[in-house]
Amino acid sequence: MAGELNCACRTRLDSGFSLDAQLRIPFDQSPVTVLFGPSGSGKTTLLRMLAGLDRPAEGIITFRGERWFDASSSLCLPPQKRRAGFLFQDYALFPHLNVAYNIAYAARPGKGREYLKAFGLADLAGRLPRSISGGQQQRVALARALAAEPALLLLDEPLSALDAATRLRTRHQLRDMLLTAGVPSIIITHDRMEAVALGDWMAVMVGGRILQAGPVQEVFRHPVNGQVAECVGVENVLPARIAARENGLLTLEIGAARLQSIDSGEAGPVVACIRAEDVAISRDLSATSSARNRLAGHVRSVILEGPLARVELDCGIPLVAVVTAQSVAEMRLQAGDAVSAIVKTTSVHVAPWSENDSAAK
Amino acid sequence: MDWQAIWLSVRLAASTTVILLMVGVPLAYWISFSRRRWKFLVEAVVALPLVLPPTVLGFYVLLAIGPRSPVGALYARLTGGMLPFSFQGLLLASVLYSLPFTVQPVAAAFAGVDRKLVEASWCLGVSRAATFRRVIVPLAAPGIATGAILSFAHTMGEFGVVLMVGGNIAGVTRTVSISIYDQVQSLDYGAATETSLFLLAISFAVLAATYALQRRVWAIWPAN
């Protein structure tokens, strides 16, 4: 398991969608990469170009120093030469071959049986794909791809065809299987939980561009701009102006409200990103605490979501908080209640404002 | 009944079908998967025999294989024989005449094979040729069978092209339909009825088999 994937590709689809993806994935440190982004952001197109199924208009793709695609010299290796296994969203199992033959399809002699056993599919060996469950089909597809001993594995939303219960169960199995196989992988997903559970490295793709790439936790904690912040599920992305800067702290002006944050060196127009779970709610309107940011306002709505509750606040600025359902019950929170919202200074992440930030529109 | 003519027709139809499978299947593959811009021209040429009067097709084939044409001259030099009014000439004409009956069902069957299965095979490192053999052909088998059956049946009943290219030589180019025509001309309605009924029965059986295949009345793959 080694090497690096470098991709700088541009293409334009018939639909007018343009893709311009710059991506470098160091597989040495992070075997599983998640390609994350909303539907229609071009993730599948990018993955197909990496596999050699679609040809970019311009650019270059190298893997482990080997050139897979280079527009300047009209080089485009066919999928067979790249040995990049591709797991399709609906698995694309050969319907006329049973499970054993599907797995052995491109495997060296003996390998097929080995993978059949390793993936716990021996009991299904003689069954046709249409007669086994979605979860089993997914395992067959993964076994088939790995049995061909690929250099890189590309998975297009591998869990999306499964029902909710199977998806949760399979998520962790999938990561284990990929790590055991030791094949560098790129997984497409638009699900945040999946991204966290599956990936080491993460690339965020929006509108045909890679906006940020890095270790998963890093991307979630420090989105480079408001667009990425919204994309990775930061509920509060607020356009702000830097009003003051002193002692390593920033004072942000957000509409009528003022918030303090750690000075990360940003300048110019910024967005303040605050995770909903980092917003605390207090009925006490005056007391001081270690938290520097205390905004008075009122509750607009309370929505119970299982053990948690989503509370929408109006503090001069719209703010979303996620607290436990228990707290809501104890505080008897209702729409219209006067409360204060408390945010720790360290929980306010400042990122540069980008033109596409919808919050700013 | 003119058994000699029936046997000749069967031989002609069988040979035509075999040649068409060898020529038509690769052609159908090209039509299904090629992205060339001028593909439509090839499609139109292949479909021509569907709309062209058989006499017109036969006339051109006759000109093309005559001893003074390059094809005819080459054939004469190689074999010492002549193509017009021979079984081989008839075979060539039949292949052209029935081409769309093989190519169209097979191309439709190829196009119906899920593209992702083909791509999956490629990504597993399996060559295009092997993918064709191991994935596309098995999945398109009903369409290929349909194409073969239709070509066989179509050749069995051809008339105009045979008359133009082959003439009416007993045992060499006198096929069933020409035999029936002869029988009617000589007012031998009894023999004509018998032979016609025979051809009708065969045609019906063949078409019934074709539609059954398309509806997959018979499972192609063993159920599990």
Coordinates of C-alpha atoms in Angstrom, one line a residue:
Chain A
M1 CA 0.0 0.0 0.0
A2 CA 1.9 2.9 -1.2
G3 CA 2.0 5.8 -3.6
E4 CA 0.1 8.9 -4.4
L5 CA -2.6 9.8 -6.7
N6 CA -2.4 13.0 -8.6
C7 CA -5.2 14.3 -10.6
A8 CA -5.7 17.6 -12.4
C9 CA -8.6 17.1 -14.8
R10 CA -10.9 19.4 -16.7
T11 CA -13.9 18.3 -18.7
R12 CA -17.2 19.5 -19.9
L13 CA -20.2 17.3 -20.1
D14 CA -22.9 17.5 -22.8
S15 CA -25.2 18.9 -20.1
G16 CA -23.0 22.0 -19.8
F17 CA -21.6 20.9 -16.4
S18 CA -18.0 21.7 -16.2
L19 CA -15.6 19.9 -13.9
D20 CA -12.2 21.1 -12.9
A21 CA -10.7 18.8 -10.2
Q22 CA -7.3 19.2 -8.6
L23 CA -6.7 16.4 -6.2
R24 CA -3.7 14.8 -4.6
I25 CA -4.2 11.8 -2.3
P26 CA -1.3 10.5 -0.2
F27 CA -2.3 6.9 0.2
D28 CA 0.7 6.2 2.4
Q29 CA -0.8 7.9 5.4
S30 CA -4.4 7.4 4.6
P31 CA -5.5 4.2 2.9
V32 CA -9.2 5.1 2.6
T33 CA -10.2 8.4 1.0
V34 CA -13.7 9.7 1.0
L35 CA -14.8 11.8 -2.0
F36 CA -17.5 13.9 -0.4
G37 CA -20.1 16.3 -1.8
P38 CA -23.7 16.9 -2.6
S39 CA -25.4 15.0 -5.5
G40 CA -24.6 16.4 -8.9
S41 CA -21.2 17.8 -7.8
G42 CA -19.3 15.6 -10.3
K43 CA -18.0 12.9 -7.9
T44 CA -19.0 10.0 -10.1
T45 CA -17.7 11.7 -13.2
L46 CA -14.3 12.2 -11.5
L47 CA -14.2 8.6 -10.3
R48 CA -15.0 7.3 -13.9
M49 CA -12.2 9.4 -15.2
L50 CA -9.8 7.9 -12.7
A51 CA -11.0 4.4 -13.7
G52 CA -10.4 5.2 -17.4
L53 CA -14.1 4.8 -18.2
D54 CA -14.5 8.5 -19.2
R55 CA -11.8 10.6 -20.8
P56 CA -11.1 14.1 -19.5
A57 CA -10.8 16.9 -22.0
E58 CA -7.6 18.1 -20.5
G59 CA -5.3 17.4 -17.7
I60 CA -3.1 14.7 -16.2
I61 CA -3.6 11.7 -13.9
T62 CA -0.8 9.9 -12.3
F63 CA -0.8 7.0 -9.8
R64 CA 2.4 5.9 -8.1
G65 CA 4.4 7.9 -10.5
E66 CA 2.8 6.1 -13.5
R67 CA 1.0 8.2 -16.0
W68 CA -2.6 7.1 -16.6
F69 CA -3.8 10.1 -18.5
D70 CA -1.9 13.0 -20.1
A71 CA -3.8 15.2 -22.5
S72 CA -0.6 16.8 -23.7
S73 CA 0.7 13.6 -25.1
S74 CA -2.7 12.1 -25.9
L75 CA -2.1 9.3 -23.4
C76 CA -5.1 7.6 -22.0
L77 CA -4.6 4.1 -20.5
P78 CA -7.6 1.8 -20.9
P79 CA -9.3 0.6 -17.7
Q80 CA -7.6 -2.8 -18.2
K81 CA -4.1 -1.3 -17.9
R82 CA -4.9 0.9 -14.9
R83 CA -6.1 -2.0 -12.7
A84 CA -8.4 0.3 -10.8
G85 CA -11.2 -1.8 -9.5
F86 CA -14.6 -0.1 -9.7
L87 CA -17.5 -0.9 -7.5
F88 CA -20.7 0.4 -9.1
Q89 CA -23.5 1.8 -7.1
D90 CA -25.8 -1.1 -8.0
Y91 CA -22.8 -3.5 -8.0
A92 CA -23.1 -4.6 -11.6
L93 CA -22.8 -8.3 -10.8
F94 CA -22.9 -10.5 -13.9
P95 CA -26.5 -11.8 -13.9
H96 CA -25.7 -15.0 -15.8
L97 CA -23.0 -16.1 -13.5
N98 CA -23.4 -17.5 -10.0
V99 CA -21.7 -16.0 -6.9
A100 CA -18.6 -18.2 -7.2
Y101 CA -18.1 -17.5 -11.0
N102 CA -18.7 -13.8 -10.4
I103 CA -15.9 -13.7 -7.8
A104 CA -13.6 -15.9 -9.9
Y105 CA -14.3 -13.9 -13.0
A106 CA -11.0 -12.0 -13.2
A107 CA -9.1 -13.8 -10.4
R108 CA -6.0 -15.9 -10.8
P109 CA -6.7 -19.7 -10.4
G110 CA -7.5 -20.5 -6.8
K111 CA -7.9 -16.8 -5.8
G112 CA -11.6 -16.9 -6.4
R113 CA -12.2 -19.7 -3.9
E114 CA -10.0 -17.9 -1.4
Y115 CA -12.1 -14.7 -1.6
L116 CA -15.3 -16.6 -1.6
K117 CA -14.4 -18.1 1.8
A118 CA -12.8 -14.9 3.1
F119 CA -16.0 -13.0 2.5
G120 CA -18.2 -15.6 4.1
L121 CA -19.9 -16.3 0.8
A122 CA -19.2 -20.0 0.5
D123 CA -22.8 -20.9 1.3
L124 CA -24.0 -18.8 -1.6
A125 CA -21.5 -20.0 -4.1
G126 CA -24.1 -21.5 -6.5
R127 CA -26.7 -18.8 -6.2
L128 CA -27.4 -16.2 -8.9
P129 CA -26.9 -12.5 -8.0
R130 CA -30.7 -11.7 -8.3
S131 CA -31.5 -14.3 -5.7
I132 CA -29.3 -12.9 -2.9
S133 CA -29.9 -9.8 -0.7
G134 CA -28.5 -6.4 -1.3
G135 CA -25.9 -6.7 1.5
Q136 CA -24.8 -10.0 0.1
Q137 CA -24.5 -8.6 -3.4
Q138 CA -22.4 -5.8 -2.1
R139 CA -20.0 -8.3 -0.5
V140 CA -19.9 -10.3 -3.7
A141 CA -19.0 -7.2 -5.7
L142 CA -16.3 -6.2 -3.3
A143 CA -14.9 -9.8 -3.3
R144 CA -15.0 -9.8 -7.1
A145 CA -13.1 -6.5 -7.3
L146 CA -10.5 -7.5 -4.7
A147 CA -10.0 -11.0 -6.2
A148 CA -8.7 -9.3 -9.4
E149 CA -6.0 -7.8 -7.2
P150 CA -6.4 -4.1 -8.2
A151 CA -3.9 -1.4 -7.5
L152 CA -6.6 1.0 -6.5
L153 CA -10.2 0.5 -5.6
L154 CA -12.9 3.0 -6.6
L155 CA -16.3 2.7 -4.8
D156 CA -19.3 4.7 -6.0
E157 CA -21.7 5.1 -3.1
P158 CA -21.2 1.5 -2.1
L159 CA -23.8 1.6 0.7
S160 CA -26.5 3.6 -1.0
A161 CA -28.3 0.6 -2.5
L162 CA -28.8 -0.9 0.9
D163 CA -31.7 -0.5 3.4
A164 CA -31.0 1.7 6.4
A165 CA -30.3 -1.2 8.9
T166 CA -28.0 -3.0 6.6
R167 CA -26.2 0.2 5.7
L168 CA -25.2 0.8 9.4
R169 CA -24.1 -2.7 9.9
T170 CA -22.1 -2.8 6.6
R171 CA -20.4 0.6 7.1
H172 CA -17.8 -0.7 9.6
Q173 CA -17.4 -4.1 7.9
L174 CA -16.6 -2.3 4.7
R175 CA -13.8 -0.2 6.3
D176 CA -12.4 -3.4 8.0
M177 CA -12.5 -5.3 4.7
L178 CA -10.7 -2.4 2.8
L179 CA -8.0 -2.2 5.5
T180 CA -7.5 -5.9 5.6
A181 CA -7.2 -6.0 1.8
G182 CA -4.6 -3.3 2.0
V183 CA -5.7 -1.7 -1.3
P184 CA -5.9 2.1 -1.4
S185 CA -9.5 3.1 -1.9
I186 CA -11.6 6.1 -2.9
I187 CA -15.2 6.0 -1.7
I188 CA -17.8 8.4 -2.9
T189 CA -20.4 9.4 -0.4
H190 CA -22.7 12.3 0.3
D191 CA -23.4 11.1 3.8
R192 CA -21.5 12.8 6.6
M193 CA -21.7 9.9 9.0
E194 CA -20.4 7.6 6.3
A195 CA -17.5 9.9 5.5
V196 CA -16.4 9.9 9.2
A197 CA -16.9 6.2 9.6
L198 CA -15.1 5.1 6.4
G199 CA -12.4 7.6 5.6
D200 CA -9.0 8.7 6.7
W201 CA -8.6 11.3 4.1
M202 CA -11.4 13.4 2.7
A203 CA -11.9 15.5 -0.4
V204 CA -14.9 17.8 -0.6
M205 CA -16.3 18.4 -4.0
V206 CA -18.8 21.0 -4.9
G207 CA -19.9 22.2 -8.3
G208 CA -17.2 20.2 -10.1
R209 CA -14.4 21.5 -8.0
I210 CA -12.4 20.1 -5.1
L211 CA -12.7 22.7 -2.5
Q212 CA -10.7 21.1 0.3
A213 CA -8.8 17.9 0.9
G214 CA -7.2 16.6 4.1
P215 CA -7.6 14.3 7.0
V216 CA -11.3 13.8 7.7
Q217 CA -11.3 15.3 11.2
E218 CA -9.3 18.3 10.0
V219 CA -11.8 19.0 7.2
F220 CA -14.7 18.7 9.6
R221 CA -13.1 20.9 12.2
H222 CA -11.6 23.5 10.0
P223 CA -13.5 23.9 6.8
V224 CA -11.6 26.3 4.5
N225 CA -14.6 28.3 3.7
G226 CA -18.3 28.7 4.3
Q227 CA -19.2 26.5 1.3
V228 CA -17.3 23.6 2.7
A229 CA -18.6 24.3 6.2
E230 CA -22.2 24.0 5.0
C231 CA -21.3 21.0 2.9
V232 CA -19.9 19.1 5.9
G233 CA -22.9 20.0 7.9
V234 CA -21.9 23.0 10.0
E235 CA -25.4 24.3 10.8
N236 CA -24.4 27.9 11.5
V237 CA -22.4 29.6 8.8
L238 CA -22.7 33.3 9.3
P239 CA -21.1 36.0 7.2
A240 CA -19.1 38.3 9.4
R241 CA -16.8 41.3 9.5
I242 CA -13.7 41.4 11.6
A243 CA -14.3 44.4 13.9
A244 CA -11.3 44.1 16.1
R245 CA -8.2 42.0 16.6
E246 CA -6.2 41.8 19.9
N247 CA -4.4 39.4 22.1
G248 CA -4.9 36.6 19.7
L249 CA -8.6 37.1 19.6
L250 CA -10.9 38.3 17.0
T251 CA -14.1 40.2 17.5
L252 CA -16.6 39.5 14.8
E253 CA -19.5 41.6 13.8
I254 CA -22.4 39.5 12.6
G255 CA -25.3 41.7 11.9
A256 CA -26.2 43.3 15.2
A257 CA -24.4 40.6 17.2
R258 CA -20.8 40.4 18.2
L259 CA -18.8 37.2 18.7
Q260 CA -15.3 36.4 19.8
S261 CA -13.1 33.8 18.2
I262 CA -9.5 32.7 18.1
D263 CA -7.4 34.7 15.6
S264 CA -6.5 32.3 12.9
G265 CA -4.9 35.0 10.8
E266 CA -7.9 35.5 8.5
A267 CA -8.5 38.9 7.0
G268 CA -11.1 40.4 4.8
P269 CA -14.7 39.1 4.6
V270 CA -15.1 35.9 6.6
V271 CA -17.7 33.5 7.8
A272 CA -18.2 32.3 11.3
C273 CA -18.8 28.6 11.5
I274 CA -20.4 27.2 14.6
R275 CA -21.5 23.6 15.0
A276 CA -25.0 23.4 16.4
E277 CA -23.9 21.1 19.2
D278 CA -21.4 23.8 20.3
V279 CA -24.3 26.2 21.0
A280 CA -25.5 26.0 24.6
I281 CA -28.8 27.5 25.8
S282 CA -29.4 29.1 29.1
R283 CA -32.5 30.6 30.7
D284 CA -30.2 32.7 32.9
L285 CA -29.9 36.0 31.0
S286 CA -27.3 37.8 33.1
A287 CA -24.8 35.4 34.8
T288 CA -21.2 35.4 33.7
S289 CA -19.4 32.3 32.8
S290 CA -16.1 31.4 31.1
A291 CA -17.8 31.6 27.8
R292 CA -17.2 34.9 26.2
N293 CA -20.0 34.7 23.7
R294 CA -23.4 35.1 25.2
L295 CA -26.2 36.3 22.9
A296 CA -29.6 37.2 24.2
G297 CA -32.6 36.2 22.1
H298 CA -35.6 34.0 21.9
V299 CA -36.6 30.5 20.9
R300 CA -38.2 30.3 17.4
S301 CA -38.9 26.6 17.3
V302 CA -38.0 23.3 19.1
I303 CA -37.9 20.1 17.0
L304 CA -37.4 16.8 18.8
E305 CA -35.2 14.3 16.9
G306 CA -35.0 11.2 19.0
P307 CA -32.6 11.7 22.0
L308 CA -31.7 15.2 20.7
A309 CA -33.6 18.4 20.0
R310 CA -32.9 21.0 17.4
V311 CA -33.6 24.5 18.7
E312 CA -33.8 27.4 16.4
L313 CA -32.9 30.7 18.0
D314 CA -33.2 34.3 17.0
C315 CA -30.5 36.3 18.7
G316 CA -30.5 39.1 16.2
I317 CA -28.9 36.5 14.0
P318 CA -30.4 33.1 13.3
L319 CA -28.6 30.4 15.3
V320 CA -29.3 26.7 15.5
A321 CA -28.5 24.7 18.6
V322 CA -28.6 20.9 19.2
V323 CA -29.2 19.9 22.8
T324 CA -30.5 16.8 24.4
A325 CA -34.2 16.2 24.5
Q326 CA -33.8 15.9 28.3
S327 CA -32.5 19.4 28.7
V328 CA -35.4 20.7 26.6
A329 CA -37.8 18.9 29.0
E330 CA -36.0 20.2 32.1
M331 CA -35.8 23.8 30.9
R332 CA -39.4 23.5 29.4
L333 CA -38.2 25.2 26.3
Q334 CA -40.9 26.5 24.0
A335 CA -41.1 28.8 21.0
G336 CA -41.1 32.4 22.2
D337 CA -39.1 31.9 25.4
A338 CA -36.4 34.4 26.1
V339 CA -33.0 32.7 26.5
S340 CA -29.4 33.3 25.9
A341 CA -27.2 31.3 23.6
I342 CA -23.7 30.6 24.8
V343 CA -20.8 29.7 22.5
K344 CA -17.3 29.1 23.6
T345 CA -14.7 31.2 21.8
T346 CA -12.9 28.1 20.7
S347 CA -16.0 26.8 19.0
V348 CA -16.2 29.7 16.6
H349 CA -14.3 28.7 13.5
V350 CA -13.4 31.6 11.2
A351 CA -13.1 30.8 7.5
P352 CA -12.7 33.1 4.5
W353 CA -15.9 34.1 2.8
S354 CA -16.3 32.6 -0.6
E355 CA -18.4 34.0 -3.4
N356 CA -20.6 30.9 -3.5
D357 CA -21.5 31.0 0.2
S358 CA -25.3 30.6 0.1
A359 CA -25.5 32.0 3.6
A360 CA -24.3 35.3 2.3
K361 CA -26.8 35.6 -0.6
Chain B
M1 CA -43.4 -32.4 -53.2
D2 CA -40.2 -31.2 -54.7
W3 CA -37.8 -32.6 -52.1
Q4 CA -34.8 -31.6 -54.1
A5 CA -35.8 -28.0 -54.0
I6 CA -36.6 -28.2 -50.3
W7 CA -33.3 -29.7 -49.5
L8 CA -31.6 -27.0 -51.6
S9 CA -33.4 -24.3 -49.7
V10 CA -32.5 -25.8 -46.3
R11 CA -28.8 -26.0 -47.3
L12 CA -28.9 -22.4 -48.6
A13 CA -30.6 -21.1 -45.5
A14 CA -28.3 -23.0 -43.1
S15 CA -25.1 -21.8 -44.9
T16 CA -26.5 -18.3 -45.1
T17 CA -27.2 -18.3 -41.3
V18 CA -23.8 -19.6 -40.4
I19 CA -22.0 -17.0 -42.6
L20 CA -24.3 -14.2 -41.2
L21 CA -23.5 -15.2 -37.7
M22 CA -19.8 -14.8 -38.5
V23 CA -20.2 -11.5 -40.3
G24 CA -23.3 -10.0 -38.7
V25 CA -22.4 -10.5 -35.1
P26 CA -19.2 -8.4 -35.3
L27 CA -21.0 -5.9 -37.4
A28 CA -23.8 -5.6 -34.9
Y29 CA -21.2 -5.2 -32.1
W30 CA -19.6 -2.3 -34.0
I31 CA -23.0 -0.7 -34.6
S32 CA -24.0 -1.0 -30.9
F33 CA -20.8 0.3 -29.4
S34 CA -19.1 2.5 -31.9
R35 CA -19.3 6.3 -31.4
R36 CA -18.3 7.2 -35.0
R37 CA -20.3 9.9 -36.4
W38 CA -20.9 8.2 -39.7
K39 CA -22.3 5.1 -38.1
F40 CA -25.8 6.0 -39.3
L41 CA -24.6 5.4 -42.9
V42 CA -23.6 1.9 -42.1
E43 CA -26.8 1.3 -40.4
A44 CA -28.7 2.5 -43.4
V45 CA -26.8 0.3 -45.8
V46 CA -27.4 -2.7 -43.6
A47 CA -31.1 -2.0 -43.5
L48 CA -31.4 -1.4 -47.2
P49 CA -32.6 -5.0 -48.1
L50 CA -35.6 -4.4 -45.9
V51 CA -37.0 -1.8 -48.3
L52 CA -35.3 -2.4 -51.6
P53 CA -37.2 -4.6 -54.0
P54 CA -35.5 -8.0 -54.2
T55 CA -35.2 -7.7 -57.9
V56 CA -33.2 -4.5 -57.6
L57 CA -30.9 -6.1 -55.0
G58 CA -30.6 -9.2 -57.2
F59 CA -29.9 -7.1 -60.3
Y60 CA -27.0 -5.3 -58.6
V61 CA -25.6 -8.5 -57.2
L62 CA -25.7 -10.0 -60.6
L63 CA -23.8 -7.1 -62.1
A64 CA -21.3 -7.2 -59.2
I65 CA -20.5 -10.9 -59.6
G66 CA -20.6 -11.1 -63.3
P67 CA -17.5 -12.5 -65.1
R68 CA -16.5 -9.0 -66.2
S69 CA -16.7 -7.4 -62.7
P70 CA -13.6 -7.4 -60.5
V71 CA -15.3 -9.8 -58.0
G72 CA -16.4 -12.2 -60.7
A73 CA -13.0 -12.1 -62.4
L74 CA -11.2 -12.8 -59.1
Y75 CA -13.6 -15.6 -58.3
A76 CA -13.0 -17.1 -61.8
R77 CA -9.3 -16.9 -61.4
L78 CA -9.3 -18.5 -58.0
T79 CA -11.8 -21.3 -58.6
G80 CA -12.3 -21.5 -62.3
G81 CA -16.0 -21.3 -61.9
M82 CA -18.6 -18.5 -62.2
L83 CA -20.7 -17.0 -59.5
P84 CA -23.9 -16.1 -61.4
F85 CA -26.4 -19.0 -61.6
S86 CA -24.4 -21.1 -59.1
F87 CA -25.1 -22.0 -55.5
Q88 CA -22.1 -19.9 -54.3
G89 CA -23.5 -16.8 -56.1
L90 CA -26.9 -17.5 -54.6
L91 CA -25.3 -17.8 -51.1
L92 CA -23.6 -14.4 -51.5
A93 CA -26.8 -12.8 -52.6
S94 CA -28.7 -14.4 -49.7
V95 CA -26.2 -13.2 -47.1
L96 CA -26.6 -9.6 -48.3
Y97 CA -30.4 -10.0 -48.6
S98 CA -30.8 -11.4 -45.0
L99 CA -28.1 -9.2 -43.4
P100 CA -30.6 -6.9 -41.6
F101 CA -32.4 -9.9 -40.2
T102 CA -29.3 -10.9 -38.3
V103 CA -27.8 -7.5 -37.6
Q104 CA -30.8 -5.7 -36.2
P105 CA -31.9 -8.2 -33.5
V106 CA -28.4 -8.8 -32.5
A107 CA -27.5 -5.1 -32.4
A108 CA -30.6 -4.5 -30.3
A109 CA -29.7 -7.3 -27.9
F110 CA -26.1 -5.9 -27.6
A111 CA -27.5 -2.5 -26.9
G112 CA -29.7 -4.0 -24.3
V113 CA -26.8 -5.4 -22.3
D114 CA -26.3 -3.1 -19.3
R115 CA -23.3 -0.9 -20.1
K116 CA -22.1 -1.1 -16.5
L117 CA -21.6 -4.8 -16.8
V118 CA -19.2 -4.3 -19.7
E119 CA -17.4 -1.5 -17.8
A120 CA -17.2 -3.7 -14.7
S121 CA -15.5 -6.4 -16.7
W122 CA -13.0 -3.9 -18.2
C123 CA -12.2 -2.5 -14.8
L124 CA -11.5 -6.1 -13.6
G125 CA -8.8 -6.1 -16.2
V126 CA -10.6 -8.3 -18.7
S127 CA -9.9 -7.4 -22.4
R128 CA -12.6 -6.1 -24.7
A129 CA -12.6 -9.3 -26.7
A130 CA -12.9 -11.5 -23.6
T131 CA -15.6 -9.3 -22.2
F132 CA -17.5 -9.7 -25.5
R133 CA -17.2 -13.4 -25.3
R134 CA -17.9 -13.8 -21.5
V135 CA -20.4 -11.1 -20.8
I136 CA -22.0 -9.6 -23.9
V137 CA -22.6 -12.7 -25.9
P138 CA -24.2 -14.8 -23.1
L139 CA -26.5 -11.9 -22.1
A140 CA -27.4 -11.2 -25.7
A141 CA -27.9 -14.9 -26.5
P142 CA -31.7 -14.7 -27.0
G143 CA -31.2 -11.8 -29.5
I144 CA -28.5 -13.8 -31.4
A145 CA -30.8 -16.8 -31.5
T146 CA -33.6 -14.6 -32.8
G147 CA -31.3 -13.1 -35.5
A148 CA -30.2 -16.6 -36.6
I149 CA -33.8 -18.0 -36.8
L150 CA -35.1 -15.0 -38.7
S151 CA -32.2 -15.1 -41.2
F152 CA -32.9 -18.8 -41.7
A153 CA -36.6 -18.3 -42.3
H154 CA -36.1 -15.3 -44.5
T155 CA -33.6 -17.2 -46.8
M156 CA -36.0 -20.2 -46.9
G157 CA -38.7 -18.1 -48.5
E158 CA -36.7 -15.8 -50.8
F159 CA -37.8 -15.5 -54.4
G160 CA -36.9 -12.4 -56.3
V161 CA -33.2 -12.4 -55.5
V162 CA -32.9 -16.1 -56.3
L163 CA -34.5 -15.7 -59.6
M164 CA -32.3 -12.8 -60.6
V165 CA -29.0 -14.2 -59.4
G166 CA -29.5 -18.0 -59.5
G167 CA -32.1 -18.6 -62.2
N168 CA -33.9 -21.8 -62.1
I169 CA -31.6 -24.8 -62.3
A170 CA -32.8 -28.0 -60.6
G171 CA -30.6 -29.1 -57.8
V172 CA -28.4 -26.0 -58.1
T173 CA -30.5 -22.9 -57.7
R174 CA -34.2 -24.0 -57.8
T175 CA -35.3 -23.2 -54.3
V176 CA -38.7 -24.0 -52.7
S177 CA -40.4 -20.8 -53.6
I178 CA -39.3 -21.1 -57.3
S179 CA -40.4 -24.6 -57.3
I180 CA -43.9 -23.5 -56.2
Y181 CA -43.9 -20.8 -58.8
D182 CA -43.1 -23.5 -61.4
Q183 CA -45.8 -25.8 -60.2
V184 CA -48.4 -23.0 -60.4
Q185 CA -47.2 -22.1 -63.9
S186 CA -47.7 -25.6 -65.0
L187 CA -51.1 -25.7 -63.3
D188 CA -50.0 -28.4 -60.9
Y189 CA -52.1 -26.9 -58.0
G190 CA -51.9 -30.1 -55.9
A191 CA -48.1 -30.0 -55.7
A192 CA -48.1 -26.3 -55.1
T193 CA -50.6 -26.6 -52.2
E194 CA -48.5 -29.3 -50.6
T195 CA -45.2 -27.3 -50.8
S196 CA -46.8 -24.1 -49.8
L197 CA -48.4 -25.7 -46.8
F198 CA -45.1 -27.1 -45.9
L199 CA -43.4 -23.7 -46.1
L200 CA -46.3 -22.1 -44.2
A201 CA -45.9 -24.6 -41.3
I202 CA -42.2 -24.1 -41.1
S203 CA -42.5 -20.3 -41.1
F204 CA -45.1 -20.4 -38.4
A205 CA -43.0 -22.7 -36.2
V206 CA -40.0 -20.5 -36.7
L207 CA -41.8 -17.3 -35.8
A208 CA -43.5 -18.9 -32.8
A209 CA -40.1 -20.1 -31.6
T210 CA -38.7 -16.6 -32.1
Y211 CA -41.4 -14.8 -30.1
A212 CA -41.1 -17.5 -27.4
L213 CA -37.4 -16.8 -27.1
Q214 CA -37.9 -13.1 -26.9
R215 CA -40.5 -13.4 -24.1
R216 CA -38.2 -15.9 -22.5
V217 CA -40.9 -18.5 -22.2
W218 CA -38.0 -20.9 -21.9
A219 CA -35.6 -19.8 -19.3
I220 CA -32.2 -19.2 -20.9
W221 CA -30.5 -19.4 -17.5
P222 CA -31.2 -22.1 -15.0
A223 CA -33.5 -20.8 -12.2
N224 CA -32.2 -20.9 -8.7

